[in-house]
Amino acid sequence: MKIFISADMEGISGVVSMDQINPGARDYERARRMMTREVNAVIEAALEYGATEIVVNDSHDNMDNILIEELNPRAALISGNPKPLSMMQGIDETFDGVFFVGYHARAGTPQAVVDHTYAFRVISAKINGRPMSEAGLNGRLAGHFGVPVVFLSGDQSAVACARMELRDHVGVVVKEAVGRTAAVIHPFEVVKERLRAGVAEAMKNIKNIEPTVEKGSVELEVSFSISGMADMALLIPGAAKKDGRTVIYTARDYMEAFKVFRAMLALSSGIR
Ligand SMILES: [Zn+2]
């Protein structure tokens, strides 16, 4: 059983503040150790319940957070940035299931640790009219390859977003957010048990979980915090303006929509 893990940091059990998630910040080194430990717990459980091959894609910020020297040696790590498929680099049709570890809620979600959607400048990203978190966006790319998302961990709001956006999967709440930078957190022994139980359930049901597939053409709609960002996104041939801050693009398939979203992010990045 071949498993793809995309690991972010905002939804890691002990992480609550910007002083932890930004490389170089006061508590960042501790946060990356917590991230590595949590990914290891998921890897160990997956191996225990039948995984034979595991690829971990580091999916936070510069994407070189996970400490390879502390990672379970049964897993391979994709580290660094930029990567063409970003948080989903490495996914293809050879995988049996996708795990999202340390994920967070989409931009604008109340009671969610560091809610955002790929970048703080994105107010919303919609696929065929439905708002998406990173789980929804990334899960559909897995679906493009016929691979289901079978497991997600994060705060209660990250789990709730994924429930709305993806087909049936196991969601594990590792902390309870009380605000954007505050949460009820638990000692790792408690979290580890929750993760293990969730991974066990996901692995046992993996053959019955369906991928989330967008068939046919896909409408991508992105709203930015500043109109100039939308103007830059409009440089993409075929992109159309919906309003001052919102751009629409109709893609032939989901892969194209995902790549156009990535291109819009790159084009808009320099605007202040
Ligand atoms: Zn992140």
Short mmCIF file of C-alpha atoms and ligand atoms in Angstrom, two decimals:
data_model
loop_
_atom_site.label_atom_id
_atom_site.label_comp_id
_atom_site.label_asym_id
_atom_site.label_seq_id
_atom_site.Cartn_x
_atom_site.Cartn_y
_atom_site.Cartn_z
CA MET A 1 0.00 0.00 0.00
CA LYS A 2 1.59 3.24 -1.18
CA ILE A 3 0.76 6.40 0.82
CA PHE A 4 1.34 10.07 -0.03
CA ILE A 5 1.55 12.47 2.93
CA SER A 6 1.29 16.23 2.45
CA ALA A 7 2.30 17.89 5.72
CA ASP A 8 1.58 21.49 6.67
CA MET A 9 2.43 23.21 9.98
CA GLU A 10 -0.54 25.38 11.06
CA GLY A 11 -2.57 22.29 11.96
CA ILE A 12 0.15 20.52 13.95
CA SER A 13 -1.11 19.78 17.47
CA GLY A 14 1.20 22.06 19.49
CA VAL A 15 1.28 24.98 17.04
CA VAL A 16 -0.82 28.09 17.77
CA SER A 17 1.09 31.25 16.86
CA MET A 18 2.90 33.15 14.13
CA ASP A 19 6.04 32.97 16.32
CA GLN A 20 6.07 29.26 15.51
CA ILE A 21 5.12 28.97 11.84
CA ASN A 22 7.47 31.54 10.29
CA PRO A 23 11.02 30.26 9.61
CA GLY A 24 13.41 32.20 11.80
CA ALA A 25 10.74 33.19 14.31
CA ARG A 26 11.21 32.84 18.07
CA ASP A 27 9.67 29.39 18.45
CA TYR A 28 10.08 28.05 14.88
CA GLU A 29 12.78 25.46 15.62
CA ARG A 30 10.52 23.91 18.25
CA ALA A 31 7.54 23.94 15.87
CA ARG A 32 9.45 22.07 13.16
CA ARG A 33 10.43 19.40 15.68
CA MET A 34 6.76 19.09 16.66
CA MET A 35 5.85 18.83 12.96
CA THR A 36 8.45 16.10 12.37
CA ARG A 37 7.28 14.20 15.46
CA GLU A 38 3.65 14.35 14.34
CA VAL A 39 4.46 13.20 10.79
CA ASN A 40 6.47 10.34 12.32
CA ALA A 41 3.48 9.29 14.44
CA VAL A 42 1.33 9.11 11.31
CA ILE A 43 4.02 7.20 9.40
CA GLU A 44 4.42 4.66 12.22
CA ALA A 45 0.68 4.06 12.39
CA ALA A 46 0.39 3.75 8.59
CA LEU A 47 3.21 1.18 8.55
CA GLU A 48 1.54 -0.73 11.37
CA TYR A 49 -1.71 -0.92 9.37
CA GLY A 50 -0.34 -2.02 6.01
CA ALA A 51 1.53 0.80 4.31
CA THR A 52 4.59 -0.47 2.46
CA GLU A 53 5.79 2.73 0.80
CA ILE A 54 5.44 6.31 2.08
CA VAL A 55 6.33 9.60 0.43
CA VAL A 56 6.15 12.77 2.56
CA ASN A 57 5.89 16.14 0.83
CA ASP A 58 6.83 19.05 3.10
CA SER A 59 4.07 21.58 2.34
CA HIS A 60 4.64 24.57 4.63
CA ASP A 61 6.20 27.93 3.71
CA ASN A 62 9.70 27.22 2.31
CA MET A 63 8.81 23.52 2.42
CA ASP A 64 12.02 22.51 4.17
CA ASN A 65 10.67 22.33 7.74
CA ILE A 66 10.73 18.58 8.42
CA LEU A 67 14.00 17.37 9.94
CA ILE A 68 15.25 14.52 7.74
CA GLU A 69 17.64 13.41 10.49
CA GLU A 70 14.65 12.69 12.73
CA LEU A 71 12.23 11.30 10.12
CA ASN A 72 11.24 7.64 10.15
CA PRO A 73 13.70 5.97 7.72
CA ARG A 74 10.89 4.04 6.01
CA ALA A 75 9.66 7.29 4.42
CA ALA A 76 11.09 9.38 1.58
CA LEU A 77 10.91 13.17 1.94
CA ILE A 78 10.31 15.80 -0.74
CA SER A 79 11.90 18.95 0.69
CA GLY A 80 12.38 22.47 -0.65
CA ASN A 81 10.71 24.99 -2.88
CA PRO A 82 9.51 25.90 -5.50
CA LYS A 83 7.88 22.68 -6.70
CA PRO A 84 5.60 22.58 -9.75
CA LEU A 85 2.73 21.00 -7.81
CA SER A 86 3.58 22.73 -4.52
CA MET A 87 1.79 21.02 -1.61
CA MET A 88 1.04 18.03 -3.86
CA GLN A 89 4.45 17.55 -5.48
CA GLY A 90 5.05 13.85 -6.03
CA ILE A 91 1.43 12.73 -6.35
CA ASP A 92 0.60 10.39 -9.21
CA GLU A 93 -1.65 7.43 -10.02
CA THR A 94 0.64 4.89 -8.30
CA PHE A 95 -0.56 5.89 -4.79
CA ASP A 96 -3.35 4.11 -2.90
CA GLY A 97 -4.24 7.00 -0.62
CA VAL A 98 -3.40 10.55 0.45
CA PHE A 99 -2.97 11.79 4.04
CA PHE A 100 -3.12 15.51 4.93
CA VAL A 101 -1.25 16.14 8.21
CA GLY A 102 -1.21 19.48 10.05
CA TYR A 103 -3.76 21.08 7.70
CA HIS A 104 -5.74 24.26 8.47
CA ALA A 105 -9.07 25.84 7.58
CA ARG A 106 -9.72 28.04 4.55
CA ALA A 107 -9.41 31.85 4.66
CA GLY A 108 -12.17 33.53 6.66
CA THR A 109 -13.11 30.56 8.84
CA PRO A 110 -13.88 31.59 12.45
CA GLN A 111 -12.13 29.74 15.30
CA ALA A 112 -9.37 28.34 13.13
CA VAL A 113 -5.62 28.44 13.75
CA VAL A 114 -4.05 30.65 11.05
CA ASP A 115 -6.89 30.23 8.54
CA HIS A 116 -5.79 31.02 4.98
CA THR A 117 -5.85 29.51 1.51
CA TYR A 118 -2.33 29.08 0.11
CA ALA A 119 -1.49 32.76 0.73
CA PHE A 120 -2.79 35.40 3.14
CA ARG A 121 -3.63 37.62 0.13
CA VAL A 122 -6.23 35.10 -1.10
CA ILE A 123 -9.67 35.95 0.33
CA SER A 124 -11.31 32.96 -1.33
CA ALA A 125 -10.63 30.27 -3.91
CA LYS A 126 -13.65 28.56 -5.44
CA ILE A 127 -13.94 25.51 -7.67
CA ASN A 128 -17.16 25.38 -9.69
CA GLY A 129 -18.64 27.93 -7.29
CA ARG A 130 -17.71 26.10 -4.07
CA PRO A 131 -15.23 27.65 -1.61
CA MET A 132 -12.18 25.49 -1.02
CA SER A 133 -9.56 25.12 1.67
CA GLU A 134 -6.15 23.73 0.77
CA ALA A 135 -7.56 20.28 1.52
CA GLY A 136 -10.28 20.73 -1.13
CA LEU A 137 -7.88 22.17 -3.69
CA ASN A 138 -5.15 19.58 -3.10
CA GLY A 139 -7.56 16.68 -2.68
CA ARG A 140 -8.98 17.34 -6.13
CA LEU A 141 -5.51 17.11 -7.61
CA ALA A 142 -5.17 13.68 -6.00
CA GLY A 143 -8.60 12.92 -7.48
CA HIS A 144 -7.28 13.92 -10.91
CA PHE A 145 -4.94 10.91 -10.56
CA GLY A 146 -7.72 8.71 -9.18
CA VAL A 147 -6.29 8.73 -5.65
CA PRO A 148 -8.58 9.33 -2.62
CA VAL A 149 -7.83 11.50 0.39
CA VAL A 150 -8.30 9.03 3.24
CA PHE A 151 -7.02 10.95 6.28
CA LEU A 152 -6.71 14.53 7.50
CA SER A 153 -5.49 16.00 10.79
CA GLY A 154 -5.72 19.58 12.05
CA ASP A 155 -7.92 21.71 14.31
CA GLN A 156 -11.70 21.24 14.39
CA SER A 157 -12.22 23.85 11.65
CA ALA A 158 -9.72 22.25 9.27
CA VAL A 159 -11.51 18.93 9.75
CA ALA A 160 -14.90 20.64 9.17
CA CYS A 161 -13.70 22.30 5.92
CA ALA A 162 -12.42 19.01 4.52
CA ARG A 163 -15.72 17.31 5.45
CA MET A 164 -17.57 19.85 3.29
CA GLU A 165 -15.13 19.74 0.39
CA LEU A 166 -13.99 16.14 0.04
CA ARG A 167 -15.65 12.76 -0.11
CA ASP A 168 -15.77 10.54 2.96
CA HIS A 169 -12.46 10.26 4.82
CA VAL A 170 -11.17 10.11 8.40
CA GLY A 171 -10.69 13.50 10.08
CA VAL A 172 -8.72 13.73 13.33
CA VAL A 173 -8.98 16.85 15.52
CA VAL A 174 -5.58 17.32 17.21
CA LYS A 175 -6.38 20.67 18.91
CA GLU A 176 -9.45 22.85 19.44
CA ALA A 177 -8.95 26.37 18.08
CA VAL A 178 -10.43 29.19 20.16
CA GLY A 179 -9.19 31.96 17.85
CA ARG A 180 -6.78 32.61 15.00
CA THR A 181 -3.71 32.26 17.22
CA ALA A 182 -5.01 30.31 20.23
CA ALA A 183 -6.16 26.76 20.80
CA VAL A 184 -6.71 24.14 23.45
CA ILE A 185 -3.69 21.88 23.00
CA HIS A 186 -2.86 18.50 24.47
CA PRO A 187 0.28 16.59 25.47
CA PHE A 188 1.61 14.62 22.51
CA GLU A 189 0.88 11.22 24.11
CA VAL A 190 -2.83 12.09 23.85
CA VAL A 191 -2.52 13.40 20.29
CA LYS A 192 -0.51 10.36 19.21
CA GLU A 193 -3.31 8.02 20.29
CA ARG A 194 -5.90 10.04 18.36
CA LEU A 195 -3.70 9.97 15.25
CA ARG A 196 -3.06 6.26 15.56
CA ALA A 197 -6.77 5.47 15.86
CA GLY A 198 -7.56 7.69 12.87
CA VAL A 199 -4.84 6.22 10.67
CA ALA A 200 -5.95 2.70 11.63
CA GLU A 201 -9.51 3.46 10.52
CA ALA A 202 -8.33 5.11 7.30
CA MET A 203 -6.02 2.22 6.39
CA LYS A 204 -8.71 -0.39 7.09
CA ASN A 205 -11.20 1.43 4.82
CA ILE A 206 -8.77 2.62 2.18
CA LYS A 207 -10.16 0.42 -0.59
CA ASN A 208 -13.71 1.73 0.00
CA ILE A 209 -12.89 5.46 -0.01
CA GLU A 210 -13.62 7.22 -3.29
CA PRO A 211 -11.43 9.94 -4.82
CA THR A 212 -12.90 13.45 -5.14
CA VAL A 213 -13.01 13.99 -8.90
CA GLU A 214 -13.97 17.11 -10.87
CA LYS A 215 -15.15 15.83 -14.24
CA GLY A 216 -14.99 17.96 -17.39
CA SER A 217 -14.15 21.65 -17.44
CA VAL A 218 -13.49 23.39 -14.13
CA GLU A 219 -14.27 26.99 -13.17
CA LEU A 220 -11.66 28.55 -10.88
CA GLU A 221 -12.60 31.78 -9.08
CA VAL A 222 -10.02 33.61 -6.95
CA SER A 223 -10.58 36.76 -4.85
CA PHE A 224 -7.55 38.73 -3.67
CA SER A 225 -7.17 41.22 -0.83
CA ILE A 226 -5.96 44.00 -3.19
CA SER A 227 -7.29 44.84 -6.69
CA GLY A 228 -3.75 45.10 -8.12
CA MET A 229 -3.26 41.41 -7.39
CA ALA A 230 -6.30 40.57 -9.50
CA ASP A 231 -4.89 42.79 -12.25
CA MET A 232 -1.70 40.70 -12.28
CA ALA A 233 -3.68 37.43 -12.30
CA LEU A 234 -5.50 38.77 -15.39
CA LEU A 235 -2.22 38.53 -17.33
CA ILE A 236 -2.98 34.84 -17.77
CA PRO A 237 -4.53 34.39 -21.23
CA GLY A 238 -8.19 33.40 -20.82
CA ALA A 239 -8.53 34.84 -17.32
CA ALA A 240 -11.54 37.15 -16.91
CA LYS A 241 -12.42 39.82 -14.39
CA LYS A 242 -15.49 39.21 -12.22
CA ASP A 243 -15.06 42.29 -10.06
CA GLY A 244 -12.19 44.52 -8.92
CA ARG A 245 -10.63 41.82 -6.77
CA THR A 246 -11.93 38.63 -8.36
CA VAL A 247 -10.68 36.68 -11.37
CA ILE A 248 -12.31 33.71 -13.11
CA TYR A 249 -10.68 31.10 -15.32
CA THR A 250 -12.36 28.15 -17.04
CA ALA A 251 -9.92 25.23 -17.29
CA ARG A 252 -10.16 22.12 -19.45
CA ASP A 253 -9.53 19.89 -16.45
CA TYR A 254 -8.59 20.08 -12.79
CA MET A 255 -4.83 19.89 -13.38
CA GLU A 256 -5.05 23.00 -15.55
CA ALA A 257 -7.16 24.80 -12.91
CA PHE A 258 -4.61 23.91 -10.21
CA LYS A 259 -1.69 25.15 -12.30
CA VAL A 260 -3.50 28.38 -13.17
CA PHE A 261 -4.20 28.94 -9.46
CA ARG A 262 -0.46 28.48 -8.78
CA ALA A 263 0.36 30.91 -11.60
CA MET A 264 -2.10 33.50 -10.20
CA LEU A 265 -0.38 33.23 -6.81
CA ALA A 266 3.05 33.71 -8.39
CA LEU A 267 1.93 36.71 -10.47
CA SER A 268 0.22 38.44 -7.54
CA SER A 269 3.03 37.90 -5.05
CA GLY A 270 4.86 41.21 -5.55
CA ILE A 271 1.83 43.50 -5.15
CA ARG A 272 1.52 45.54 -1.95
ZN ZN B 1 1.41 26.17 6.11
#
